[in-house]
mmCIF file of C-alpha atoms in Angstrom:
data_model
loop_
_atom_site.group_PDB
_atom_site.id
_atom_site.type_symbol
_atom_site.label_atom_id
_atom_site.label_comp_id
_atom_site.label_asym_id
_atom_site.label_seq_id
_atom_site.Cartn_x
_atom_site.Cartn_y
_atom_site.Cartn_z
ATOM 1 C CA LYS A 1 100.386 161.187 116.182
ATOM 2 C CA GLN A 2 103.433 161.339 118.419
ATOM 3 C CA TRP A 3 105.118 164.584 119.250
ATOM 4 C CA SER A 4 108.795 164.885 119.957
ATOM 5 C CA THR A 5 109.960 165.500 123.497
ATOM 6 C CA THR A 6 111.134 168.955 122.456
ATOM 7 C CA THR A 7 107.702 169.889 121.123
ATOM 8 C CA ILE A 8 105.969 168.598 124.245
ATOM 9 C CA THR A 9 108.386 170.540 126.454
ATOM 10 C CA LEU A 10 107.859 173.699 124.392
ATOM 11 C CA ARG A 11 104.088 173.276 124.624
ATOM 12 C CA GLU A 12 104.227 172.851 128.411
ATOM 13 C CA TYR A 13 106.494 175.888 128.741
ATOM 14 C CA LEU A 14 104.311 178.127 126.571
ATOM 15 C CA ASN A 15 101.172 177.039 128.394
ATOM 16 C CA SER A 16 102.809 177.856 131.749
ATOM 17 C CA LEU A 17 103.405 181.489 130.734
ATOM 18 C CA ASP A 18 101.024 184.260 131.669
ATOM 19 C CA GLY A 19 98.856 184.933 128.631
ATOM 20 C CA ASP A 20 98.700 188.708 129.147
ATOM 21 C CA LEU A 21 101.008 189.504 126.230
ATOM 22 C CA ALA A 22 99.603 189.222 122.724
ATOM 23 C CA GLY A 23 102.660 187.310 121.488
ATOM 24 C CA THR A 24 102.387 184.799 124.319
ATOM 25 C CA ARG A 25 98.666 184.290 123.693
ATOM 26 C CA ARG A 26 99.295 183.753 119.977
ATOM 27 C CA ALA A 27 102.099 181.258 120.666
ATOM 28 C CA GLN A 28 99.781 179.358 123.031
ATOM 29 C CA GLU A 29 97.015 179.301 120.405
ATOM 30 C CA VAL A 30 99.386 177.956 117.761
ATOM 31 C CA ILE A 31 101.006 175.277 119.942
ATOM 32 C CA ASN A 32 97.580 174.088 121.149
ATOM 33 C CA ASN A 33 95.963 174.002 117.690
ATOM 34 C CA ASP A 34 95.266 170.301 117.036
ATOM 35 C CA SER A 35 94.720 170.818 113.320
ATOM 36 C CA LEU A 36 98.028 172.630 112.927
ATOM 37 C CA ARG A 37 99.839 169.957 114.955
ATOM 38 C CA GLU A 38 98.384 167.258 112.703
ATOM 39 C CA GLU A 39 99.501 169.126 109.581
ATOM 40 C CA VAL A 40 103.027 169.561 110.938
ATOM 41 C CA ALA A 41 103.172 165.863 111.830
ATOM 42 C CA LEU A 42 101.986 164.976 108.317
ATOM 43 C CA ILE A 43 104.683 167.147 106.768
ATOM 44 C CA GLN A 44 107.324 165.744 109.073
ATOM 45 C CA GLU A 45 106.373 162.139 108.326
ATOM 46 C CA ASN A 46 105.996 162.460 104.575
ATOM 47 C CA PHE A 47 108.187 165.252 103.307
ATOM 48 C CA LEU A 48 111.377 164.303 105.115
ATOM 49 C CA GLN A 49 111.738 161.655 102.415
ATOM 50 C CA ILE A 50 112.448 164.349 99.825
ATOM 51 C CA PRO A 51 116.108 164.945 100.822
ATOM 52 C CA LEU A 52 116.692 161.181 100.765
ATOM 53 C CA VAL A 53 115.266 160.941 97.261
ATOM 54 C CA ILE A 54 117.282 163.946 96.071
ATOM 55 C CA THR A 55 120.464 162.424 97.487
ATOM 56 C CA ALA A 56 119.725 159.143 95.720
ATOM 57 C CA LEU A 57 119.081 160.953 92.439
ATOM 58 C CA GLU A 58 122.315 162.921 92.769
ATOM 59 C CA LYS A 59 124.245 159.661 92.663
ATOM 60 C CA ARG A 60 123.613 159.542 88.910
ATOM 61 C CA LEU A 61 122.019 156.138 89.046
ATOM 62 C CA PRO A 62 120.701 154.491 85.899
ATOM 63 C CA LEU A 63 117.581 156.195 84.541
ATOM 64 C CA LEU A 64 115.293 153.261 85.360
ATOM 65 C CA THR A 65 116.517 153.227 88.963
ATOM 66 C CA SER A 66 115.995 156.988 89.308
ATOM 67 C CA LEU A 67 112.495 156.768 87.863
ATOM 68 C CA THR A 68 111.660 153.926 90.235
ATOM 69 C CA ILE A 69 112.807 156.012 93.215
ATOM 70 C CA VAL A 70 110.596 158.931 92.175
ATOM 71 C CA GLU A 71 107.670 156.628 91.414
ATOM 72 C CA ASN A 72 107.953 154.976 94.830
ATOM 73 C CA LEU A 73 107.890 158.355 96.576
ATOM 74 C CA SER A 74 104.900 159.395 94.504
ATOM 75 C CA GLN A 75 103.074 156.204 95.460
ATOM 76 C CA VAL A 76 103.780 156.734 99.162
ATOM 77 C CA TRP A 77 102.356 160.243 98.934
ATOM 78 C CA LYS A 78 99.238 159.045 97.130
ATOM 79 C CA GLU A 79 98.635 156.397 99.768
ATOM 80 C CA GLU A 80 99.407 158.557 102.793
ATOM 81 C CA LEU A 81 98.468 162.101 101.891
ATOM 82 C CA PHE A 82 95.291 161.510 99.980
ATOM 83 C CA ARG A 83 93.687 158.718 101.943
ATOM 84 C CA PRO A 84 90.432 159.620 103.654
ATOM 85 C CA SER A 85 90.836 160.729 107.264
#
């Protein structure tokens, strides 16, 4: 998965620091954790849709339209979040 330029820059910066301080070491461990990076990317890709759905629902659309919006989001999550890795 792609990382933003900001994240890549932050990673390079943290990895360039001397790891003598506990806080620096911990930051390096976190930024280099592949599993954590994948989880953050998953959240970023899939959960950023929530504000869009909320905004659409706030427009007081007809009930059928609102239900369709929620159902579509639910379907996307089922397909993306729960598919085998």
